Short mmCIF file of C-alpha atoms and ligand atoms in Angstrom, two decimals:
data_model
loop_
_atom_site.label_atom_id
_atom_site.label_comp_id
_atom_site.label_asym_id
_atom_site.label_seq_id
_atom_site.Cartn_x
_atom_site.Cartn_y
_atom_site.Cartn_z
CA MET Q 17 -223.19 140.35 -218.44
CA LYS Q 18 -223.66 140.52 -214.71
CA ILE Q 19 -225.83 137.42 -214.86
CA VAL Q 20 -223.12 135.48 -216.72
CA ILE Q 21 -220.46 136.42 -214.17
CA PHE Q 22 -222.83 135.51 -211.38
CA LEU Q 23 -223.61 132.16 -212.99
CA VAL Q 24 -219.93 131.28 -213.53
CA LEU Q 25 -219.15 132.23 -209.95
CA TYR Q 26 -222.11 130.23 -208.67
CA LEU Q 27 -221.15 127.13 -210.66
CA SER Q 28 -217.51 127.21 -209.67
CA ILE Q 29 -218.34 127.67 -205.99
CA ASN Q 30 -220.76 124.79 -206.32
CA ALA Q 31 -218.16 122.56 -207.98
CA TYR Q 32 -215.63 123.50 -205.34
CA MET Q 33 -218.05 122.65 -202.54
CA LEU Q 34 -219.06 119.40 -204.18
CA ARG Q 35 -215.41 118.39 -204.53
CA ASN Q 36 -214.75 119.39 -200.97
CA ARG Q 37 -217.71 117.35 -199.78
CA LYS Q 38 -216.49 114.33 -201.77
CA ASP Q 39 -213.05 114.74 -200.23
CA GLN Q 40 -214.60 114.88 -196.81
CA ILE Q 41 -216.60 111.72 -197.46
CA LYS Q 42 -213.42 109.93 -198.50
CA GLN Q 43 -211.60 111.14 -195.41
CA GLN Q 44 -214.52 110.02 -193.26
CA LYS Q 45 -214.48 106.57 -194.82
CA ILE Q 46 -210.81 106.16 -193.99
CA LEU Q 47 -211.45 107.16 -190.40
CA GLN Q 48 -214.37 104.69 -190.33
CA ILE Q 49 -212.04 101.95 -191.57
CA ARG Q 50 -209.62 102.78 -188.76
CA GLU Q 51 -212.39 102.95 -186.16
CA THR Q 52 -213.80 99.59 -187.26
CA ILE Q 53 -210.43 97.85 -187.02
CA LYS Q 54 -209.10 99.55 -183.88
CA ASN Q 55 -212.22 99.39 -181.74
CA PRO Q 56 -211.80 96.48 -179.30
CA HIS Q 57 -215.56 95.87 -179.46
CA SER Q 58 -215.58 95.53 -183.25
CA PRO Q 59 -215.73 92.01 -184.74
CA LEU Q 60 -212.82 93.02 -186.99
CA TYR Q 61 -210.51 94.00 -184.12
CA HIS Q 62 -207.39 91.73 -184.21
CA SER Q 63 -209.30 89.60 -186.68
CA SER Q 64 -206.47 89.04 -189.20
CA TYR Q 65 -204.17 88.01 -186.33
CA ASN Q 66 -206.76 85.64 -184.89
CA GLN Q 67 -207.31 84.11 -188.33
CA LEU Q 68 -203.57 83.68 -188.74
CA THR Q 69 -203.25 81.85 -185.42
CA TYR Q 70 -206.11 79.54 -186.42
CA TYR Q 71 -204.63 78.60 -189.81
CA VAL Q 72 -201.05 78.28 -188.54
CA ASP Q 73 -202.04 76.22 -185.50
CA THR Q 74 -204.48 74.00 -187.39
CA PHE Q 75 -202.73 73.32 -190.70
CA GLY Q 76 -199.04 73.95 -190.00
CA PRO Q 77 -196.64 74.91 -192.79
CA ARG Q 78 -198.06 75.15 -196.30
CA MET Q 79 -195.52 73.75 -198.76
CA TRP Q 80 -196.49 74.26 -202.39
CA GLY Q 81 -198.71 71.39 -203.54
CA SER Q 82 -198.72 69.64 -200.15
CA GLU Q 83 -201.87 68.22 -198.57
CA ASP Q 84 -201.58 70.72 -195.71
CA MET Q 85 -201.55 73.52 -198.25
CA ALA Q 86 -204.57 72.09 -200.10
CA ASP Q 87 -206.54 71.57 -196.87
CA SER Q 88 -205.81 75.10 -195.68
CA VAL Q 89 -206.81 76.49 -199.10
CA ASP Q 90 -210.16 74.68 -198.92
CA ALA Q 91 -210.78 75.86 -195.37
CA LEU Q 92 -209.89 79.45 -196.23
CA VAL Q 93 -212.12 79.43 -199.33
CA GLU Q 94 -215.03 78.08 -197.33
CA GLU Q 95 -214.55 80.78 -194.77
CA ILE Q 96 -214.25 83.58 -197.35
CA GLN Q 97 -217.52 82.38 -198.86
CA SER Q 98 -219.24 83.41 -195.64
CA TYR Q 99 -218.05 87.03 -195.95
CA GLY Q 100 -220.63 87.99 -198.57
CA PHE Q 101 -218.25 89.16 -201.32
CA ASP Q 102 -219.59 89.33 -204.86
CA ARG Q 103 -217.44 86.43 -205.97
CA VAL Q 104 -215.12 83.88 -204.34
CA TRP Q 105 -213.31 81.27 -206.36
CA LYS Q 106 -210.23 79.06 -206.76
CA GLU Q 107 -208.08 78.76 -209.86
CA ASN Q 108 -206.30 75.47 -210.31
CA LEU Q 109 -202.74 75.55 -211.67
CA GLY Q 110 -203.06 72.13 -213.33
CA GLU Q 111 -200.41 69.49 -212.77
CA ILE Q 112 -197.31 70.82 -211.06
CA THR Q 113 -194.06 69.25 -209.96
CA SER Q 114 -193.23 70.06 -206.39
CA TRP Q 115 -190.67 68.86 -203.86
CA LYS Q 116 -190.84 67.48 -200.35
CA ARG Q 117 -188.22 67.09 -197.71
CA GLY Q 118 -187.15 63.67 -196.47
CA GLU Q 119 -184.91 62.59 -193.62
CA GLU Q 120 -181.89 64.83 -193.45
CA SER Q 121 -178.95 65.56 -191.19
CA VAL Q 122 -175.49 67.07 -190.96
CA THR Q 123 -173.01 65.31 -188.68
CA LEU Q 124 -169.63 66.68 -187.70
CA PHE Q 125 -166.92 64.03 -187.34
CA ASP Q 126 -163.34 65.42 -187.36
CA PRO Q 127 -162.08 67.23 -185.37
CA ARG Q 128 -164.57 65.94 -182.76
CA GLN Q 129 -163.89 62.60 -181.22
CA TYR Q 130 -167.57 61.71 -181.13
CA PRO Q 131 -170.03 62.50 -183.94
CA GLN Q 132 -171.88 65.78 -183.37
CA LYS Q 133 -175.24 66.49 -185.03
CA LEU Q 134 -175.48 70.09 -186.27
CA ASN Q 135 -178.72 72.05 -186.64
CA MET Q 136 -179.41 72.08 -190.35
CA ILE Q 137 -182.04 72.37 -193.05
CA GLY Q 138 -181.86 71.14 -196.63
CA LEU Q 139 -182.18 73.81 -199.32
CA GLY Q 140 -185.31 73.67 -201.44
CA TRP Q 141 -185.11 71.03 -204.19
CA SER Q 142 -181.77 69.68 -202.99
CA PRO Q 143 -181.33 66.18 -204.43
CA ALA Q 144 -181.31 63.21 -202.04
CA GLY Q 145 -178.01 61.66 -201.09
CA THR Q 146 -175.45 60.81 -198.45
CA ILE Q 147 -171.90 62.07 -198.60
CA LYS Q 148 -169.06 62.18 -196.11
CA ALA Q 149 -166.03 64.27 -196.91
CA GLU Q 150 -163.54 66.87 -195.80
CA VAL Q 151 -164.81 70.43 -195.66
CA GLU Q 152 -163.23 73.57 -197.12
CA VAL Q 153 -164.56 76.95 -196.03
CA VAL Q 154 -164.71 79.79 -198.55
CA HIS Q 155 -165.98 83.33 -198.10
CA SER Q 156 -166.56 84.34 -201.71
CA PHE Q 157 -166.83 82.85 -205.20
CA GLU Q 158 -163.50 84.54 -205.92
CA GLU Q 159 -161.79 82.66 -203.09
CA LEU Q 160 -163.31 79.38 -204.31
CA LYS Q 161 -161.27 79.68 -207.51
CA SER Q 162 -158.01 79.65 -205.53
CA ILE Q 163 -158.75 76.54 -203.43
CA ASP Q 164 -158.77 72.90 -204.50
CA VAL Q 165 -162.17 71.52 -203.47
CA LYS Q 166 -162.20 68.36 -205.61
CA GLY Q 167 -163.95 65.56 -203.73
CA LYS Q 168 -164.66 67.87 -200.80
CA ILE Q 169 -167.65 69.62 -199.30
CA VAL Q 170 -167.64 73.40 -199.73
CA CYS Q 171 -168.91 75.52 -196.86
CA PHE Q 172 -169.80 79.09 -197.85
CA ASN Q 173 -169.35 81.40 -194.86
CA TYR Q 174 -169.91 85.00 -195.94
CA GLU Q 175 -170.38 88.29 -194.14
CA TRP Q 176 -174.03 89.32 -193.66
CA LYS Q 177 -174.73 92.64 -195.39
CA GLY Q 178 -178.40 92.10 -196.14
CA TYR Q 179 -180.36 89.40 -197.97
CA SER Q 180 -178.53 89.54 -201.28
CA SER Q 181 -175.16 89.02 -199.54
CA GLY Q 182 -176.30 85.52 -198.60
CA LEU Q 183 -178.85 84.83 -201.31
CA GLN Q 184 -176.18 84.57 -204.01
CA PHE Q 185 -174.59 81.64 -202.14
CA ARG Q 186 -177.91 79.92 -201.46
CA ILE Q 187 -179.00 80.18 -205.10
CA ASN Q 188 -175.75 79.73 -207.01
CA GLY Q 189 -173.33 78.32 -204.42
CA PRO Q 190 -174.10 74.59 -204.90
CA LYS Q 191 -173.75 74.75 -208.70
CA ILE Q 192 -170.56 76.79 -208.62
CA ALA Q 193 -169.07 74.51 -205.94
CA GLU Q 194 -169.91 71.38 -207.95
CA ASP Q 195 -168.43 72.93 -211.08
CA ALA Q 196 -165.23 73.35 -209.07
CA GLY Q 197 -165.29 69.64 -208.19
CA ALA Q 198 -167.09 69.66 -204.83
CA ILE Q 199 -169.39 66.77 -203.88
CA GLY Q 200 -171.68 68.69 -201.55
CA THR Q 201 -172.47 72.22 -200.38
CA ILE Q 202 -173.12 73.78 -197.02
CA ILE Q 203 -174.14 77.42 -196.71
CA ARG Q 204 -174.24 79.70 -193.73
CA SER Q 205 -177.95 80.33 -193.18
CA VAL Q 206 -179.17 83.47 -194.92
CA ALA Q 207 -180.10 85.27 -191.71
CA SER Q 208 -179.40 88.54 -189.93
CA VAL Q 209 -179.60 87.11 -186.42
CA SER Q 210 -179.40 83.54 -185.19
CA ILE Q 211 -180.23 81.56 -182.08
CA SER Q 212 -178.75 78.50 -183.71
CA SER Q 213 -181.54 78.51 -186.28
CA PRO Q 214 -181.17 77.05 -189.77
CA HIS Q 215 -182.91 78.95 -192.61
CA THR Q 216 -183.93 77.30 -195.87
CA GLY Q 217 -184.90 78.68 -199.29
CA MET Q 218 -184.61 77.76 -202.93
CA THR Q 219 -181.39 76.85 -204.61
CA ASN Q 220 -180.60 76.59 -208.30
CA TYR Q 221 -181.20 72.83 -208.29
CA GLN Q 222 -181.40 72.00 -212.01
CA ASP Q 223 -177.76 71.21 -212.55
CA ILE Q 224 -176.68 69.93 -209.16
CA LYS Q 225 -176.15 66.27 -208.25
CA TYR Q 226 -175.14 66.47 -204.59
CA PRO Q 227 -176.85 67.51 -201.32
CA ALA Q 228 -177.09 71.24 -200.60
CA VAL Q 229 -177.91 72.31 -197.06
CA ALA Q 230 -177.84 75.27 -194.70
CA ILE Q 231 -176.31 75.18 -191.24
CA THR Q 232 -176.55 77.82 -188.54
CA VAL Q 233 -174.59 81.06 -188.50
CA GLU Q 234 -172.94 79.88 -185.27
CA ASP Q 235 -171.78 76.55 -186.73
CA ALA Q 236 -170.61 78.11 -190.00
CA ASP Q 237 -168.37 80.37 -187.93
CA MET Q 238 -167.20 77.41 -185.84
CA ILE Q 239 -166.19 75.37 -188.89
CA ASP Q 240 -164.50 78.47 -190.26
CA ARG Q 241 -162.45 78.78 -187.03
CA MET Q 242 -161.51 75.12 -187.16
CA ARG Q 243 -160.17 75.45 -190.68
CA GLN Q 244 -158.29 78.65 -189.85
CA ARG Q 245 -156.55 76.71 -187.07
CA GLY Q 246 -155.62 74.13 -189.67
CA GLN Q 247 -157.87 71.47 -188.16
CA LYS Q 248 -159.21 68.86 -190.53
CA VAL Q 249 -163.02 68.99 -190.69
CA VAL Q 250 -165.02 65.97 -191.83
CA ILE Q 251 -168.78 66.15 -192.19
CA GLU Q 252 -171.48 63.77 -193.33
CA ILE Q 253 -174.52 65.25 -195.08
CA LYS Q 254 -177.71 63.26 -195.60
CA THR Q 255 -180.67 64.56 -197.58
CA GLY Q 256 -183.84 62.80 -198.71
CA GLY Q 257 -185.86 65.32 -200.75
CA ILE Q 258 -187.99 64.05 -203.62
CA GLN Q 259 -189.88 65.64 -206.48
CA TYR Q 260 -193.48 64.60 -207.05
CA LYS Q 261 -196.50 65.48 -209.18
CA THR Q 262 -199.34 67.32 -207.51
CA THR Q 263 -201.54 70.36 -207.96
CA SER Q 264 -202.44 73.61 -206.21
CA ASP Q 265 -204.83 76.56 -206.35
CA ASN Q 266 -204.82 80.34 -206.17
CA ILE Q 267 -207.68 81.79 -204.09
CA LEU Q 268 -209.57 84.85 -205.37
CA ALA Q 269 -212.40 87.01 -204.06
CA GLU Q 270 -213.74 90.37 -205.10
CA ILE Q 271 -216.02 93.32 -204.52
CA ARG Q 272 -217.22 94.44 -207.95
CA GLY Q 273 -216.88 98.09 -208.85
CA SER Q 274 -220.07 100.16 -209.06
CA LYS Q 275 -219.04 102.23 -212.07
CA TYR Q 276 -216.03 100.58 -213.72
CA PRO Q 277 -216.30 96.88 -212.79
CA ASN Q 278 -213.80 95.91 -215.47
CA GLN Q 279 -211.07 98.03 -213.92
CA ILE Q 280 -209.37 95.78 -211.39
CA LEU Q 281 -207.23 96.50 -208.37
CA LEU Q 282 -205.47 93.31 -207.30
CA MET Q 283 -204.14 92.79 -203.77
CA GLY Q 284 -202.74 89.84 -201.89
CA GLY Q 285 -199.85 87.75 -200.71
CA HIS Q 286 -198.66 84.16 -201.09
CA TRP Q 287 -200.34 81.42 -199.09
CA ASP Q 288 -197.61 78.80 -199.56
CA SER Q 289 -194.66 78.69 -197.17
CA TRP Q 290 -191.54 76.73 -196.26
CA ASP Q 291 -191.68 73.85 -193.82
CA VAL Q 292 -188.87 74.39 -191.33
CA GLY Q 293 -190.87 74.41 -188.09
CA SER Q 294 -194.33 73.71 -186.78
CA GLN Q 295 -195.55 77.25 -187.59
CA THR Q 296 -193.39 78.34 -190.54
CA GLY Q 297 -195.37 80.62 -192.83
CA ALA Q 298 -197.01 82.77 -190.15
CA ASN Q 299 -195.09 85.89 -191.15
CA ASP Q 300 -194.03 84.74 -194.64
CA ASP Q 301 -196.60 85.07 -195.89
CA GLY Q 302 -199.74 83.98 -194.07
CA ALA Q 303 -199.92 87.41 -192.47
CA GLY Q 304 -199.57 89.19 -195.82
CA VAL Q 305 -202.46 87.18 -197.24
CA LEU Q 306 -204.71 87.71 -194.24
CA VAL Q 307 -204.15 91.46 -193.85
CA CYS Q 308 -205.16 91.86 -197.51
CA LEU Q 309 -208.19 89.63 -197.04
CA GLU Q 310 -209.16 91.64 -193.97
CA ALA Q 311 -208.78 94.85 -195.98
CA LEU Q 312 -211.43 93.59 -198.41
CA LYS Q 313 -213.54 92.41 -195.49
CA VAL Q 314 -213.58 95.81 -193.76
CA LEU Q 315 -214.77 97.50 -196.96
CA LYS Q 316 -217.58 94.94 -197.24
CA HIS Q 317 -218.36 95.35 -193.53
CA LEU Q 318 -218.77 99.11 -193.97
CA GLY Q 319 -220.90 98.70 -197.08
CA ILE Q 320 -218.26 100.45 -199.22
CA ARG Q 321 -218.57 99.61 -202.91
CA PRO Q 322 -215.95 101.64 -204.75
CA LYS Q 323 -216.21 102.55 -208.42
CA ARG Q 324 -213.67 99.95 -209.48
CA THR Q 325 -213.35 96.25 -208.63
CA ILE Q 326 -211.04 95.23 -205.78
CA ARG Q 327 -209.84 91.65 -206.13
CA PHE Q 328 -208.10 89.72 -203.37
CA ILE Q 329 -205.66 86.96 -204.29
CA ALA Q 330 -203.76 84.34 -202.28
CA TRP Q 331 -201.03 83.28 -204.71
CA SER Q 332 -199.78 79.71 -204.59
CA GLY Q 333 -196.12 78.81 -205.00
CA GLU Q 334 -194.03 81.91 -204.42
CA GLU Q 335 -191.39 80.18 -202.31
CA MET Q 336 -190.31 77.64 -204.89
CA GLY Q 337 -190.65 80.23 -207.65
CA MET Q 338 -191.38 77.74 -210.44
CA ALA Q 339 -192.26 78.90 -213.94
CA ASN Q 340 -195.84 77.62 -213.54
CA ASN Q 341 -196.53 78.89 -210.02
CA GLY Q 342 -199.62 80.83 -209.00
CA ALA Q 343 -198.23 84.26 -209.87
CA GLN Q 344 -197.15 83.16 -213.36
CA TYR Q 345 -200.46 81.39 -213.87
CA TYR Q 346 -202.46 84.47 -212.87
CA ALA Q 347 -200.37 86.79 -215.01
CA LYS Q 348 -200.83 84.51 -218.02
CA THR Q 349 -204.55 83.78 -217.65
CA HIS Q 350 -205.64 87.30 -216.60
CA SER Q 351 -203.38 89.37 -218.83
CA GLN Q 352 -206.33 90.54 -220.97
CA GLU Q 353 -208.09 92.14 -218.00
CA ASN Q 354 -207.60 95.79 -217.20
CA HIS Q 355 -205.48 95.90 -214.04
CA ILE Q 356 -205.16 99.36 -212.54
CA VAL Q 357 -202.66 98.30 -209.89
CA ALA Q 358 -201.39 95.16 -208.12
CA PHE Q 359 -200.62 95.39 -204.42
CA GLU Q 360 -198.62 92.76 -202.53
CA SER Q 361 -197.73 92.35 -198.85
CA ASP Q 362 -194.72 90.04 -198.46
CA PHE Q 363 -192.18 91.94 -196.38
CA GLY Q 364 -193.65 91.37 -192.95
CA SER Q 365 -196.50 92.93 -191.05
CA THR Q 366 -194.82 95.19 -188.52
CA GLN Q 367 -196.06 98.78 -188.15
CA PRO Q 368 -196.71 100.26 -191.63
CA TYR Q 369 -195.63 103.82 -192.47
CA GLY Q 370 -196.21 104.12 -196.20
CA PHE Q 371 -196.06 102.42 -199.57
CA GLY Q 372 -193.55 101.57 -202.25
CA VAL Q 373 -194.69 102.15 -205.82
CA THR Q 374 -193.11 100.90 -209.01
CA ALA Q 375 -194.75 102.54 -212.01
CA GLY Q 376 -194.26 105.40 -214.43
CA GLU Q 377 -194.09 108.99 -213.24
CA LYS Q 378 -197.79 109.72 -213.73
CA PHE Q 379 -199.09 106.84 -211.67
CA THR Q 380 -196.44 107.47 -209.02
CA ASP Q 381 -197.47 111.14 -208.78
CA PHE Q 382 -201.11 110.06 -208.62
CA VAL Q 383 -200.40 107.83 -205.59
CA ILE Q 384 -198.30 110.55 -203.93
CA SER Q 385 -201.12 113.07 -204.26
CA LEU Q 386 -203.73 110.65 -202.86
CA ALA Q 387 -201.43 109.80 -199.96
CA GLN Q 388 -200.71 113.44 -199.13
CA GLU Q 389 -204.38 114.32 -199.24
CA TYR Q 390 -205.85 111.42 -197.29
CA LEU Q 391 -203.29 109.21 -195.55
CA THR Q 392 -201.52 111.63 -193.22
CA GLU Q 393 -204.12 111.16 -190.51
CA ILE Q 394 -203.51 107.40 -190.40
CA GLY Q 395 -199.73 107.81 -190.62
CA VAL Q 396 -199.03 105.98 -193.87
CA GLU Q 397 -198.56 108.91 -196.25
CA LYS Q 398 -194.90 108.27 -197.14
CA ILE Q 399 -194.57 107.04 -200.73
CA TYR Q 400 -191.33 105.52 -202.04
CA PRO Q 401 -191.01 105.64 -205.84
CA ASN Q 402 -189.39 102.64 -207.57
CA ALA Q 403 -189.75 100.54 -204.41
CA GLY Q 404 -193.03 98.73 -205.00
CA MET Q 405 -191.81 95.48 -206.56
CA SER Q 406 -192.63 92.10 -205.01
CA ALA Q 407 -192.32 88.61 -206.46
CA ASP Q 408 -195.94 87.77 -207.28
CA SER Q 409 -197.28 91.16 -208.32
CA GLY Q 410 -194.05 91.52 -210.29
CA ALA Q 411 -195.06 88.56 -212.45
CA LEU Q 412 -198.19 90.45 -213.53
CA ARG Q 413 -196.22 93.64 -214.07
CA SER Q 414 -193.74 91.87 -216.31
CA VAL Q 415 -196.56 90.63 -218.57
CA THR Q 416 -198.93 93.62 -218.52
CA GLY Q 417 -196.89 96.58 -217.24
CA THR Q 418 -199.39 97.05 -214.39
CA PRO Q 419 -198.22 99.49 -211.68
CA VAL Q 420 -197.33 97.70 -208.44
CA LEU Q 421 -197.52 98.73 -204.81
CA ASN Q 422 -196.38 97.25 -201.53
CA ASN Q 423 -196.57 98.25 -197.89
CA LYS Q 424 -193.52 99.70 -196.16
CA VAL Q 425 -193.27 98.41 -192.59
CA VAL Q 426 -190.95 99.17 -189.69
CA ASP Q 427 -187.54 97.47 -189.96
CA ASN Q 428 -184.00 98.70 -190.55
CA ASP Q 429 -182.65 99.43 -194.04
CA ILE Q 430 -181.61 95.82 -194.70
CA HIS Q 431 -184.65 94.25 -193.02
CA ASP Q 432 -182.72 92.62 -190.20
CA PHE Q 433 -185.91 92.00 -188.22
CA TYR Q 434 -187.56 90.23 -191.15
CA PHE Q 435 -184.48 88.12 -191.89
CA THR Q 436 -184.06 87.06 -188.28
CA TYR Q 437 -187.09 84.78 -188.76
CA HIS Q 438 -187.30 84.34 -192.56
CA HIS Q 439 -187.60 80.68 -193.74
CA SER Q 440 -186.85 79.36 -190.25
CA ALA Q 441 -188.78 77.73 -187.43
CA GLY Q 442 -188.77 81.14 -185.77
CA ASP Q 443 -191.31 82.37 -188.36
CA SER Q 444 -194.21 81.71 -186.00
CA ILE Q 445 -197.15 83.34 -184.27
CA TRP Q 446 -194.84 84.32 -181.41
CA MET Q 447 -193.14 87.01 -183.54
CA MET Q 448 -196.41 88.46 -184.85
CA ASN Q 449 -198.20 91.46 -183.37
CA ALA Q 450 -201.98 91.82 -183.57
CA ASP Q 451 -201.99 95.65 -183.37
CA ASP Q 452 -199.40 95.94 -186.14
CA MET Q 453 -201.40 93.58 -188.35
CA ASP Q 454 -204.49 95.73 -187.74
CA ASP Q 455 -202.52 98.82 -188.79
CA ASN Q 456 -201.59 97.05 -192.04
CA VAL Q 457 -205.24 96.23 -192.67
CA ILE Q 458 -206.15 99.91 -192.23
CA ALA Q 459 -203.32 101.07 -194.49
CA ILE Q 460 -204.08 98.59 -197.26
CA ALA Q 461 -207.86 99.02 -197.15
CA SER Q 462 -207.41 102.81 -197.29
CA ILE Q 463 -205.03 103.01 -200.25
CA MET Q 464 -207.00 100.44 -202.22
CA TYR Q 465 -210.29 102.21 -201.52
CA LEU Q 466 -208.84 105.61 -202.51
CA ILE Q 467 -207.55 104.32 -205.83
CA ALA Q 468 -210.63 102.18 -206.54
CA ASP Q 469 -213.02 105.06 -205.85
CA TYR Q 470 -211.07 107.79 -207.64
CA ASP Q 471 -213.37 110.01 -209.69
CA GLY Q 472 -211.16 110.79 -212.66
CA LEU Q 473 -209.05 108.82 -215.08
CA ILE Q 474 -206.24 106.86 -213.42
CA PRO Q 475 -202.89 106.96 -215.26
CA THR Q 476 -201.96 103.56 -216.66
CA ASN Q 477 -198.31 103.91 -215.77
ZN1 LIG R 9 -192.73 85.48 -198.88
#
């Protein structure tokens, strides 16, 4: 009897110590990841930032299906091939229809004596055309119903209360204005802060015939003041966008799992961008792509091969959001694979402090327990349930039910920092911070490693 008690005690102490040692190894690996990224003498120090500057400076904006996009994809693939991952490949989306901007302008005539060009940007997929008409300003769809806008241009000037307060006008404004008889639409740029910067983005283009453009916050307010004074406002809008057939690729790379190679953790961002300025797409979402790529790179650099496969992806075509974009293509063609989780970084790369997770209770609790155990030391242990959705990982989730994660980064509640620069020429290297990007690499590499190397069964939702 004594021997049995002794044996049980011995085995349980042993199991406890083994578990403790495993925990310590995991904690050590996370500290190694941090040390490798934060050490100024490491080749990975500021590496994602330096990559970003190279791609932004060399290739410029990366509109979906454009030659700049294709060239930057090829260059990035070639570079990733030198990292020594188990597999690097492209997946072609087949023939796609994309859109490119042409010559465009907004000119204010009345009440000015001399024509005044206004800073502007056409909305994505706006049809080409030239119109000159009187302008009516409205502040809501409700107000639009009470004003006669037949044969006029409607200018939507709303109050900024976060992205959705403006997004509804950018997406649905042109169609609703045309249905009310308008022959053109201007929206106040969807932006939290402005230094006379126009911000573009997609509009619901299918059923519109007339130009749809954004002007600056400052000029939307000016036109609003003019109308409130009873001044007649006449504006000419010119747009020249065209649709064209082209193609594009997703980029993928992976470290195969040592024990469960068929269990896949996906992580990435979207490589395509808008085209407003010379560097648009640095923050949205070149940085998101490159911090994820760097996360895979640091694991490889440290010789870490977790039990499950970690797959990097640079999705193609998030901005235009078409039904056959990279995220939809991936979700469709990889739906039979066993995805454990899909992580996406597309809300900026300022200082990270935790993760959003959208999944069932079990997976959410699983992430919370990992974070509490291992991520406190690197300051990213806060987990936000039901806050992990992003556009591209969401496409996979909607097909397969895969849990999704994203990184939570410093900003206010309505992301005013992010939306100061979003879809404008201000989205540039100037607003990026190398140390913050490094912190995102550490956070992402750590959470992905912890999940990928977990010893037990991982809840599927
Ligand atoms: Zn984005």
